[in-house]
């Protein structure tokens, strides 16, 4: 007998949703077909009336981030436990190179924090901050080790994360040579620093000035520059957290020309706006790039629907309201980032599928399949297919919940989505064939998640295949 059978669910495939059954054994999907021909399972789940989706992938999280004097209120166990409740079965975090150290050291340090702790599979994007000759020598090694995607920051000068355009160009060149993909945090640091200093000089310290000193042009210029430099070398490019309508247009044009350019946005940019920075809890909503206008939201949703924007991540950082108070007197002192990764799928279902901005198949692509393809995890992850890992979410489209901090698994004292009611919520999460959440009860195990080695397909690096 095989281990598990999921019967009668509406199984979400890339271009179809079919009522069918799935057989799972030894962590893999072993058969898909009508329940009458399914082998018998030791355990059987009846998913009638529910969607059965590939486990979500969140390619942009910052677990236990240490930034601007604050340490995020989670760790790899808590973060992976919380996000899997919301249907995510793979996360990709960062390994940020320390000055005068090598990127591989950062990978080893980050692995020491995560291995043995994670309840779901994970990987890391190496982040380059110090392009010494020894660092350049490590690109091939990192890519061969299964770490082919990188994040570089064009901002955070004071914090030692920022790189200049020379570094960026060299990293595009090296990664292209060895089958890697460069992703950027694209904002124009010089304009932002100038506007910030000017605002502070005039005594403008409220949260809204965070957005006023990072206007859309600061992101548009940096995205445009990144695209320009990538095109110069005929290299692929991934844009972390795109927030502006001008950016969506740039990706639409590049992809029309057949360029391998991929844009990601995040849950908060789709449901929150600059207005949130004006409220009494305005400082909590400080993140980079900042929240934008409704017209940007509309452009992002349209981009998600028509294929221009490929991924929605969380950019999770578990900074509490208490930690955000570090900047209560001045916007520039607030630790950047917002929590709530566990609500990504339910929010996108309610706001996207229910409001007919996207269909359920596109929801599955932007939360799972596309990230699997872009970051080299496909078809092991990101699809319900025979031979793939049995990472599966059973999603009840009629289950209603109001988002609160009450049952937060990592003791959050606020969420950007607090008070929002969603209709549609995961009821069962399965990671590599094991049920890890069932009706709100955790059945997973610390350390059951594994470090994933990734290889990005050559096609994806040459043409916009997702
Ligand atoms: N922006 C980032 O670039 N990283 C963490 C959080 C944020 O808001
Ligand atoms: Zn970023
Ligand atoms: Zn981030």
Short mmCIF file of C-alpha atoms and ligand atoms in Angstrom, two decimals:
data_model
loop_
_atom_site.label_atom_id
_atom_site.label_comp_id
_atom_site.label_asym_id
_atom_site.label_seq_id
_atom_site.Cartn_x
_atom_site.Cartn_y
_atom_site.Cartn_z
CA UNK A 1 0.00 0.00 0.00
CA UNK A 2 1.15 3.49 -0.73
CA UNK A 3 1.37 6.12 2.00
CA UNK A 4 -1.25 8.72 1.12
CA UNK A 5 -4.07 9.33 -1.35
CA UNK A 6 -5.80 12.69 -1.81
CA UNK A 7 -9.18 12.08 -3.37
CA UNK A 8 -11.67 14.15 -5.34
CA UNK A 9 -9.99 17.55 -5.04
CA UNK A 10 -9.95 20.23 -7.73
CA UNK A 11 -6.30 19.80 -8.69
CA UNK A 12 -4.69 22.96 -10.04
CA UNK A 13 -2.39 22.36 -13.03
CA UNK A 14 -0.69 25.14 -15.03
CA UNK A 15 -3.50 25.56 -17.55
CA UNK A 16 -6.34 23.47 -16.16
CA UNK A 17 -8.14 22.58 -12.96
CA UNK A 18 -9.29 18.97 -12.93
CA UNK A 19 -11.26 17.01 -10.34
CA UNK A 20 -8.99 14.05 -9.75
CA UNK A 21 -6.99 12.13 -7.16
CA UNK A 22 -3.31 11.98 -6.27
CA UNK A 23 -1.27 9.10 -4.86
CA UNK A 24 1.83 9.83 -2.79
CA UNK A 25 4.61 7.55 -1.66
CA UNK A 26 8.06 8.13 -0.20
CA UNK A 27 7.74 11.87 -0.50
CA UNK A 28 6.84 11.88 -4.20
CA UNK A 29 3.69 12.04 -6.30
CA UNK A 30 3.40 8.55 -7.80
CA UNK A 31 0.07 8.66 -9.62
CA UNK A 32 -2.65 11.09 -10.70
CA UNK A 33 -6.04 9.88 -11.90
CA UNK A 34 -9.63 9.07 -11.06
CA UNK A 35 -10.25 7.73 -7.56
CA UNK A 36 -11.49 4.40 -8.94
CA UNK A 37 -8.05 3.55 -10.32
CA UNK A 38 -5.96 4.96 -7.45
CA UNK A 39 -3.88 2.48 -5.45
CA UNK A 40 -5.02 2.09 -1.83
CA UNK A 41 -3.34 4.40 0.65
CA UNK A 42 -2.47 3.89 4.31
CA UNK A 43 -4.10 7.29 4.76
CA UNK A 44 -6.69 8.88 2.55
CA UNK A 45 -7.82 12.53 2.49
CA UNK A 46 -11.10 13.58 0.95
CA UNK A 47 -10.57 16.97 -0.74
CA UNK A 48 -14.03 17.30 -2.27
CA UNK A 49 -14.89 20.97 -2.82
CA UNK A 50 -11.29 22.03 -2.12
CA UNK A 51 -8.50 23.19 -4.40
CA UNK A 52 -5.35 21.09 -4.41
CA UNK A 53 -2.37 23.28 -5.30
CA UNK A 54 1.37 22.76 -5.59
CA UNK A 55 3.02 23.89 -2.35
CA UNK A 56 3.89 27.58 -2.53
CA UNK A 57 7.43 28.84 -2.89
CA UNK A 58 8.45 32.11 -1.28
CA UNK A 59 11.72 33.19 -2.93
CA UNK A 60 12.18 36.33 -0.83
CA UNK A 61 12.23 36.08 2.98
CA UNK A 62 14.55 37.47 5.64
CA UNK A 63 14.47 35.07 8.59
CA UNK A 64 15.88 36.49 11.86
CA UNK A 65 17.07 39.50 9.92
CA UNK A 66 19.42 41.82 11.79
CA UNK A 67 19.01 45.34 10.49
CA UNK A 68 19.10 48.91 11.76
CA UNK A 69 19.48 47.88 15.40
CA UNK A 70 16.68 45.31 15.39
CA UNK A 71 16.66 41.51 15.20
CA UNK A 72 13.57 40.00 13.60
CA UNK A 73 11.32 38.10 15.99
CA UNK A 74 11.66 34.66 14.45
CA UNK A 75 14.12 31.91 13.60
CA UNK A 76 14.18 29.23 10.92
CA UNK A 77 11.94 26.89 12.92
CA UNK A 78 9.27 29.50 13.70
CA UNK A 79 9.37 31.11 10.27
CA UNK A 80 9.11 27.83 8.39
CA UNK A 81 6.36 26.60 10.72
CA UNK A 82 4.35 29.80 10.30
CA UNK A 83 4.68 30.11 6.55
CA UNK A 84 3.77 26.46 5.99
CA UNK A 85 0.48 27.05 7.82
CA UNK A 86 -0.27 29.47 4.98
CA UNK A 87 0.61 26.95 2.26
CA UNK A 88 4.31 27.64 1.63
CA UNK A 89 6.50 24.55 1.41
CA UNK A 90 9.78 26.11 0.18
CA UNK A 91 11.51 29.34 1.15
CA UNK A 92 14.57 31.05 -0.29
CA UNK A 93 16.38 33.36 2.13
CA UNK A 94 19.68 35.23 1.73
CA UNK A 95 23.31 34.66 2.67
CA UNK A 96 24.75 38.15 2.88
CA UNK A 97 28.51 38.43 2.47
CA UNK A 98 30.25 40.29 5.29
CA UNK A 99 32.96 42.79 4.35
CA UNK A 100 36.39 41.17 4.00
CA UNK A 101 34.77 37.71 4.14
CA UNK A 102 33.82 35.41 1.28
CA UNK A 103 30.27 34.74 0.07
CA UNK A 104 30.72 31.06 0.79
CA UNK A 105 31.37 31.86 4.48
CA UNK A 106 28.00 33.60 4.61
CA UNK A 107 26.35 30.55 3.05
CA UNK A 108 27.92 28.28 5.67
CA UNK A 109 26.87 30.57 8.53
CA UNK A 110 23.31 30.79 7.26
CA UNK A 111 23.14 27.02 6.77
CA UNK A 112 24.28 26.54 10.35
CA UNK A 113 21.26 28.60 11.45
CA UNK A 114 18.77 26.81 9.19
CA UNK A 115 19.83 23.15 8.96
CA UNK A 116 18.14 21.07 11.63
CA UNK A 117 15.63 23.85 12.28
CA UNK A 118 13.52 24.19 9.14
CA UNK A 119 10.32 22.19 8.82
CA UNK A 120 10.16 22.71 5.04
CA UNK A 121 12.83 22.77 2.31
CA UNK A 122 14.84 25.92 1.80
CA UNK A 123 17.61 27.54 -0.20
CA UNK A 124 19.66 30.73 -0.16
CA UNK A 125 20.48 33.55 -2.57
CA UNK A 126 24.11 34.62 -1.99
CA UNK A 127 24.27 38.38 -1.63
CA UNK A 128 27.48 40.05 -2.78
CA UNK A 129 28.61 43.17 -0.91
CA UNK A 130 32.40 43.17 -1.41
CA UNK A 131 33.66 42.28 -4.90
CA UNK A 132 37.27 41.34 -4.20
CA UNK A 133 39.20 39.15 -6.70
CA UNK A 134 38.65 36.19 -4.30
CA UNK A 135 34.92 36.86 -4.41
CA UNK A 136 34.91 36.92 -8.20
CA UNK A 137 36.61 33.52 -8.11
CA UNK A 138 33.72 32.11 -6.08
CA UNK A 139 30.88 32.69 -8.54
CA UNK A 140 31.43 29.44 -10.40
CA UNK A 141 31.80 27.51 -7.16
CA UNK A 142 28.58 28.97 -5.72
CA UNK A 143 26.65 28.20 -8.89
CA UNK A 144 28.08 24.66 -9.00
CA UNK A 145 27.07 24.21 -5.34
CA UNK A 146 23.45 24.82 -6.35
CA UNK A 147 23.27 28.52 -5.51
CA UNK A 148 22.80 30.12 -8.94
CA UNK A 149 20.76 33.24 -7.99
CA UNK A 150 22.20 36.36 -6.38
CA UNK A 151 20.84 39.49 -4.75
CA UNK A 152 22.68 42.78 -4.90
CA UNK A 153 21.58 45.96 -3.21
CA UNK A 154 21.83 49.35 -4.91
CA UNK A 155 20.85 50.98 -1.58
CA UNK A 156 21.71 50.61 2.12
CA UNK A 157 25.02 52.47 1.82
CA UNK A 158 25.41 53.06 5.59
CA UNK A 159 24.59 49.45 6.34
CA UNK A 160 27.38 48.17 4.12
CA UNK A 161 25.12 46.33 1.70
CA UNK A 162 25.25 48.68 -1.28
CA UNK A 163 27.28 47.92 -4.41
CA UNK A 164 28.17 50.32 -7.22
CA UNK A 165 27.47 50.01 -10.95
CA UNK A 166 30.97 48.65 -11.65
CA UNK A 167 30.32 45.75 -9.28
CA UNK A 168 26.91 45.24 -10.79
CA UNK A 169 28.30 45.02 -14.30
CA UNK A 170 31.01 42.55 -13.25
CA UNK A 171 28.49 40.38 -11.40
CA UNK A 172 26.20 40.32 -14.45
CA UNK A 173 29.20 39.19 -16.49
CA UNK A 174 30.41 36.47 -14.09
CA UNK A 175 27.00 35.00 -13.38
CA UNK A 176 26.11 34.95 -17.05
CA UNK A 177 29.33 33.07 -17.83
CA UNK A 178 28.50 30.30 -15.34
CA UNK A 179 24.69 29.98 -15.64
CA UNK A 180 23.57 32.28 -12.84
CA UNK A 181 20.91 34.95 -12.43
CA UNK A 182 21.34 38.40 -10.87
CA UNK A 183 18.53 39.89 -8.82
CA UNK A 184 18.55 43.44 -7.56
CA UNK A 185 17.13 45.68 -4.93
CA UNK A 186 16.81 48.53 -7.39
CA UNK A 187 16.50 52.06 -5.97
CA UNK A 188 18.66 55.12 -6.68
CA UNK A 189 20.71 55.72 -3.54
CA UNK A 190 22.09 59.15 -4.45
CA UNK A 191 18.68 60.74 -4.97
CA UNK A 192 17.22 59.02 -1.90
CA UNK A 193 20.09 60.12 0.36
CA UNK A 194 19.79 63.69 -0.94
CA UNK A 195 16.01 63.82 -0.43
CA UNK A 196 16.26 62.20 3.01
CA UNK A 197 18.91 64.65 4.22
CA UNK A 198 16.92 67.58 2.90
CA UNK A 199 13.71 66.36 4.60
CA UNK A 200 15.51 65.86 7.90
CA UNK A 201 17.09 69.30 7.64
CA UNK A 202 13.63 70.77 7.29
CA UNK A 203 12.42 68.79 10.32
CA UNK A 204 10.20 66.39 8.35
CA UNK A 205 10.42 63.22 10.38
CA UNK A 206 7.01 61.54 10.08
CA UNK A 207 6.60 58.11 8.47
CA UNK A 208 5.09 59.49 5.28
CA UNK A 209 8.42 61.18 4.51
CA UNK A 210 9.86 57.72 4.05
CA UNK A 211 7.75 57.48 0.87
CA UNK A 212 8.19 61.14 -0.09
CA UNK A 213 11.99 60.75 -0.01
CA UNK A 214 11.86 57.57 -2.13
CA UNK A 215 9.53 58.71 -4.93
CA UNK A 216 8.79 56.44 -7.94
CA UNK A 217 11.57 58.05 -10.00
CA UNK A 218 14.18 56.64 -7.58
CA UNK A 219 12.98 53.13 -8.32
CA UNK A 220 12.29 53.76 -12.02
CA UNK A 221 15.80 55.07 -12.64
CA UNK A 222 17.46 52.12 -10.90
CA UNK A 223 15.28 49.51 -12.63
CA UNK A 224 15.94 51.19 -15.97
CA UNK A 225 19.69 51.22 -15.27
CA UNK A 226 19.69 47.55 -14.27
CA UNK A 227 17.83 46.60 -17.44
CA UNK A 228 20.19 48.75 -19.51
CA UNK A 229 23.31 47.12 -18.05
CA UNK A 230 21.86 43.61 -18.33
CA UNK A 231 20.99 44.30 -21.98
CA UNK A 232 24.49 45.60 -22.60
CA UNK A 233 25.83 42.16 -21.64
CA UNK A 234 22.85 40.22 -22.98
CA UNK A 235 22.38 38.89 -19.44
CA UNK A 236 19.16 37.80 -17.69
CA UNK A 237 17.77 39.88 -14.82
CA UNK A 238 15.40 39.38 -11.84
CA UNK A 239 13.92 42.43 -10.12
CA UNK A 240 13.10 41.83 -6.46
CA UNK A 241 10.05 43.73 -5.12
CA UNK A 242 8.92 45.84 -8.08
CA UNK A 243 6.38 48.42 -6.90
CA UNK A 244 5.78 51.01 -9.65
CA UNK A 245 3.68 51.23 -12.80
CA UNK A 246 6.64 52.58 -14.79
CA UNK A 247 8.57 49.44 -13.88
CA UNK A 248 5.77 47.15 -15.02
CA UNK A 249 5.84 48.92 -18.38
CA UNK A 250 9.61 48.44 -18.67
CA UNK A 251 9.30 44.70 -18.09
CA UNK A 252 6.41 44.48 -20.54
CA UNK A 253 8.57 46.05 -23.25
CA UNK A 254 11.69 44.00 -22.51
CA UNK A 255 9.78 40.74 -22.46
CA UNK A 256 8.04 41.62 -25.74
CA UNK A 257 11.53 41.92 -27.21
CA UNK A 258 12.29 38.43 -25.92
CA UNK A 259 14.63 39.49 -23.13
CA UNK A 260 14.86 37.15 -20.09
CA UNK A 261 13.69 39.72 -17.53
CA UNK A 262 11.64 38.65 -14.53
CA UNK A 263 9.76 40.90 -12.14
CA UNK A 264 8.64 40.06 -8.63
CA UNK A 265 6.27 42.06 -6.48
CA UNK A 266 5.17 41.41 -2.88
CA UNK A 267 1.82 40.91 -1.16
CA UNK A 268 1.93 44.26 0.64
CA UNK A 269 2.39 46.27 -2.58
CA UNK A 270 -0.82 44.69 -3.91
CA UNK A 271 -3.07 45.45 -0.95
CA UNK A 272 -1.54 48.39 0.96
CA UNK A 273 -0.81 51.94 -0.21
CA UNK A 274 1.12 55.05 0.76
CA UNK A 275 -1.98 56.09 2.76
CA UNK A 276 -1.03 53.50 5.40
CA UNK A 277 2.09 55.53 6.17
CA UNK A 278 -0.10 58.47 7.17
CA UNK A 279 -2.01 56.60 9.89
CA UNK A 280 -1.19 56.47 13.60
CA UNK A 281 0.74 53.23 13.00
CA UNK A 282 2.50 54.69 9.96
CA UNK A 283 6.02 53.74 11.06
CA UNK A 284 5.08 50.05 11.07
CA UNK A 285 4.52 50.18 7.30
CA UNK A 286 8.02 51.39 6.50
CA UNK A 287 9.58 49.05 3.98
CA UNK A 288 11.76 49.44 0.90
CA UNK A 289 10.78 50.29 -1.75
CA UNK A 290 7.95 52.12 0.01
CA UNK A 291 4.23 51.51 -0.38
CA UNK A 292 2.88 53.27 -3.47
CA UNK A 293 -0.36 54.61 -4.97
CA UNK A 294 -3.49 52.77 -6.09
CA UNK A 295 -2.53 53.31 -9.72
CA UNK A 296 0.69 51.33 -9.11
CA UNK A 297 -1.31 48.55 -7.47
CA UNK A 298 -3.57 48.41 -10.52
CA UNK A 299 -0.56 48.18 -12.85
CA UNK A 300 0.96 45.39 -10.73
CA UNK A 301 -2.27 43.37 -10.76
CA UNK A 302 -2.56 43.88 -14.52
CA UNK A 303 1.07 42.81 -14.92
CA UNK A 304 0.41 39.68 -12.88
CA UNK A 305 -2.64 38.87 -14.98
CA UNK A 306 -1.03 39.39 -18.39
CA UNK A 307 2.24 37.62 -17.56
CA UNK A 308 4.48 40.68 -17.24
CA UNK A 309 5.05 40.21 -13.49
CA UNK A 310 6.08 36.64 -12.75
CA UNK A 311 6.21 36.21 -8.97
CA UNK A 312 4.61 37.43 -5.74
CA UNK A 313 6.88 36.98 -2.71
CA UNK A 314 6.47 38.18 0.87
CA UNK A 315 9.76 40.02 1.58
CA UNK A 316 9.04 38.84 5.11
CA UNK A 317 10.82 40.53 7.99
CA UNK A 318 9.43 39.86 11.47
CA UNK A 319 9.97 43.32 12.93
CA UNK A 320 7.50 43.95 15.74
CA UNK A 321 5.73 47.26 16.37
CA UNK A 322 7.92 47.50 19.47
CA UNK A 323 11.06 47.30 17.28
CA UNK A 324 9.64 49.81 14.81
CA UNK A 325 9.52 52.31 17.69
CA UNK A 326 13.30 52.67 17.26
CA UNK A 327 12.20 55.18 14.63
CA UNK A 328 9.21 56.78 16.33
CA UNK A 329 11.00 60.14 16.34
CA UNK A 330 12.35 59.94 12.80
CA UNK A 331 11.38 57.85 9.77
CA UNK A 332 15.00 57.16 8.81
CA UNK A 333 15.60 55.18 12.03
CA UNK A 334 12.79 52.64 11.51
CA UNK A 335 13.89 49.04 10.76
CA UNK A 336 12.59 48.33 7.24
CA UNK A 337 10.31 45.46 6.46
CA UNK A 338 6.91 43.91 7.19
CA UNK A 339 5.76 40.54 8.59
CA UNK A 340 2.86 38.30 7.50
CA UNK A 341 4.30 35.77 5.03
CA UNK A 342 1.79 33.19 6.25
CA UNK A 343 -1.07 35.21 4.71
CA UNK A 344 0.33 35.45 1.17
CA UNK A 345 -1.77 32.70 -0.46
CA UNK A 346 -5.08 33.49 1.28
CA UNK A 347 -4.73 37.22 0.56
CA UNK A 348 -3.88 36.63 -3.10
CA UNK A 349 -6.81 34.23 -3.40
CA UNK A 350 -9.27 36.71 -1.86
CA UNK A 351 -7.92 39.81 -3.59
CA UNK A 352 -6.88 38.16 -6.83
CA UNK A 353 -9.06 35.15 -7.65
CA UNK A 354 -12.25 36.24 -5.86
CA UNK A 355 -12.03 39.72 -7.39
CA UNK A 356 -11.38 38.15 -10.81
CA UNK A 357 -8.05 39.87 -11.32
CA UNK A 358 -6.38 36.48 -11.88
CA UNK A 359 -7.62 32.90 -12.08
CA UNK A 360 -6.65 30.02 -9.79
CA UNK A 361 -4.09 28.67 -12.29
CA UNK A 362 -2.33 32.01 -12.51
CA UNK A 363 -2.40 32.22 -8.69
CA UNK A 364 -0.57 28.92 -8.58
CA UNK A 365 1.99 30.13 -11.13
CA UNK A 366 2.82 33.37 -9.32
CA UNK A 367 3.06 31.74 -5.88
CA UNK A 368 4.77 28.51 -6.90
CA UNK A 369 5.49 27.36 -10.46
CA UNK A 370 7.24 30.49 -11.72
CA UNK A 371 9.56 30.77 -8.72
CA UNK A 372 10.39 27.06 -9.13
CA UNK A 373 11.32 27.64 -12.76
CA UNK A 374 13.17 30.94 -12.30
CA UNK A 375 15.26 29.70 -9.37
CA UNK A 376 15.99 26.21 -10.68
CA UNK A 377 13.71 24.00 -8.59
CA UNK A 378 11.41 22.81 -11.38
CA UNK A 379 9.95 20.15 -11.82
CA UNK A 380 11.00 18.85 -8.38
CA UNK A 381 8.93 21.70 -6.93
CA UNK A 382 6.23 24.01 -8.28
CA UNK A 383 3.94 21.50 -9.99
CA UNK A 384 1.64 18.60 -9.28
CA UNK A 385 3.12 15.96 -11.51
CA UNK A 386 4.17 12.32 -11.25
CA UNK A 387 7.76 12.28 -10.01
CA UNK A 388 7.62 15.71 -8.36
CA UNK A 389 8.01 16.21 -4.61
CA UNK A 390 4.66 15.80 -2.89
CA UNK A 391 4.53 19.41 -1.67
CA UNK A 392 0.81 20.11 -1.70
CA UNK A 393 -1.71 22.55 -0.22
CA UNK A 394 -5.35 21.66 0.23
CA UNK A 395 -7.22 24.95 0.13
CA UNK A 396 -10.80 25.51 1.25
CA UNK A 397 -12.20 28.35 -0.91
CA UNK A 398 -15.02 28.99 1.55
CA UNK A 399 -13.11 29.13 4.83
CA UNK A 400 -13.26 32.68 6.20
CA UNK A 401 -10.71 34.21 8.54
CA UNK A 402 -10.00 37.64 9.91
CA UNK A 403 -6.29 38.30 10.21
CA UNK A 404 -5.21 39.04 13.77
CA UNK A 405 -2.07 38.83 15.88
CA UNK A 406 -3.80 36.62 18.46
CA UNK A 407 -2.48 33.28 17.28
CA UNK A 408 0.76 34.56 15.72
CA UNK A 409 3.32 31.77 15.73
CA UNK A 410 6.22 34.20 16.05
CA UNK A 411 4.61 36.54 18.58
CA UNK A 412 3.84 39.40 16.23
CA UNK A 413 2.24 42.40 17.88
CA UNK A 414 1.04 43.76 14.51
CA UNK A 415 0.50 42.69 10.92
CA UNK A 416 0.07 44.98 7.94
CA UNK A 417 -3.04 42.94 7.11
CA UNK A 418 -4.60 43.03 10.60
CA UNK A 419 -8.39 43.30 10.45
CA UNK A 420 -8.59 42.09 6.84
CA UNK A 421 -11.11 39.27 6.29
CA UNK A 422 -10.13 36.69 3.72
CA UNK A 423 -12.38 34.01 2.24
CA UNK A 424 -10.33 30.98 1.27
CA UNK A 425 -7.63 29.43 3.46
CA UNK A 426 -5.32 26.41 3.43
CA UNK A 427 -6.59 23.53 5.58
CA UNK A 428 -3.84 20.98 4.98
CA UNK A 429 -0.17 21.48 4.05
CA UNK A 430 1.89 18.52 2.90
CA UNK A 431 5.66 18.67 2.61
CA UNK A 432 7.42 15.83 0.80
CA UNK A 433 4.45 13.54 1.40
CA UNK A 434 4.07 14.29 5.13
CA UNK A 435 1.11 16.23 6.49
CA UNK A 436 2.64 19.10 8.42
CA UNK A 437 -0.53 21.12 9.08
CA UNK A 438 -4.03 19.70 9.32
CA UNK A 439 -6.93 21.94 10.32
CA UNK A 440 -4.73 24.26 12.34
CA UNK A 441 -2.78 21.50 14.07
CA UNK A 442 0.97 21.31 13.53
CA UNK A 443 2.26 17.83 12.72
CA UNK A 444 5.60 18.80 11.17
CA UNK A 445 9.05 18.27 12.63
CA UNK A 446 12.01 20.53 13.18
CA UNK A 447 14.80 19.57 10.80
CA UNK A 448 12.59 17.74 8.28
CA UNK A 449 13.28 20.50 5.76
CA UNK A 450 16.40 20.17 3.63
CA UNK A 451 18.80 22.51 1.90
CA UNK A 452 18.02 22.50 -1.83
CA UNK A 453 20.63 22.58 -4.58
CA UNK A 454 19.32 24.42 -7.61
CA UNK A 455 20.19 24.65 -11.32
CA UNK A 456 18.54 27.23 -13.56
CA UNK A 457 17.58 26.06 -17.05
CA UNK A 458 19.54 27.58 -19.92
CA UNK A 459 16.25 28.41 -21.68
CA UNK A 460 15.10 30.54 -18.80
CA UNK A 461 18.35 32.47 -18.82
CA UNK A 462 18.01 33.21 -22.55
CA UNK A 463 14.31 33.92 -23.08
CA UNK A 464 11.38 34.92 -20.86
CA UNK A 465 9.93 31.42 -20.45
CA UNK A 466 7.65 32.35 -17.51
N1 LIG B 1 13.28 45.88 2.08
C1 LIG B 1 14.37 45.17 1.84
O1 LIG B 1 15.06 45.41 0.88
N2 LIG B 1 14.73 44.21 2.67
C2 LIG B 1 14.04 43.90 3.84
C3 LIG B 1 12.82 44.62 4.05
C4 LIG B 1 12.51 45.68 3.12
O2 LIG B 1 11.56 46.39 3.30
ZN1 LIG B 2 15.32 44.43 -1.10
ZN1 LIG B 3 13.96 41.86 0.97
#
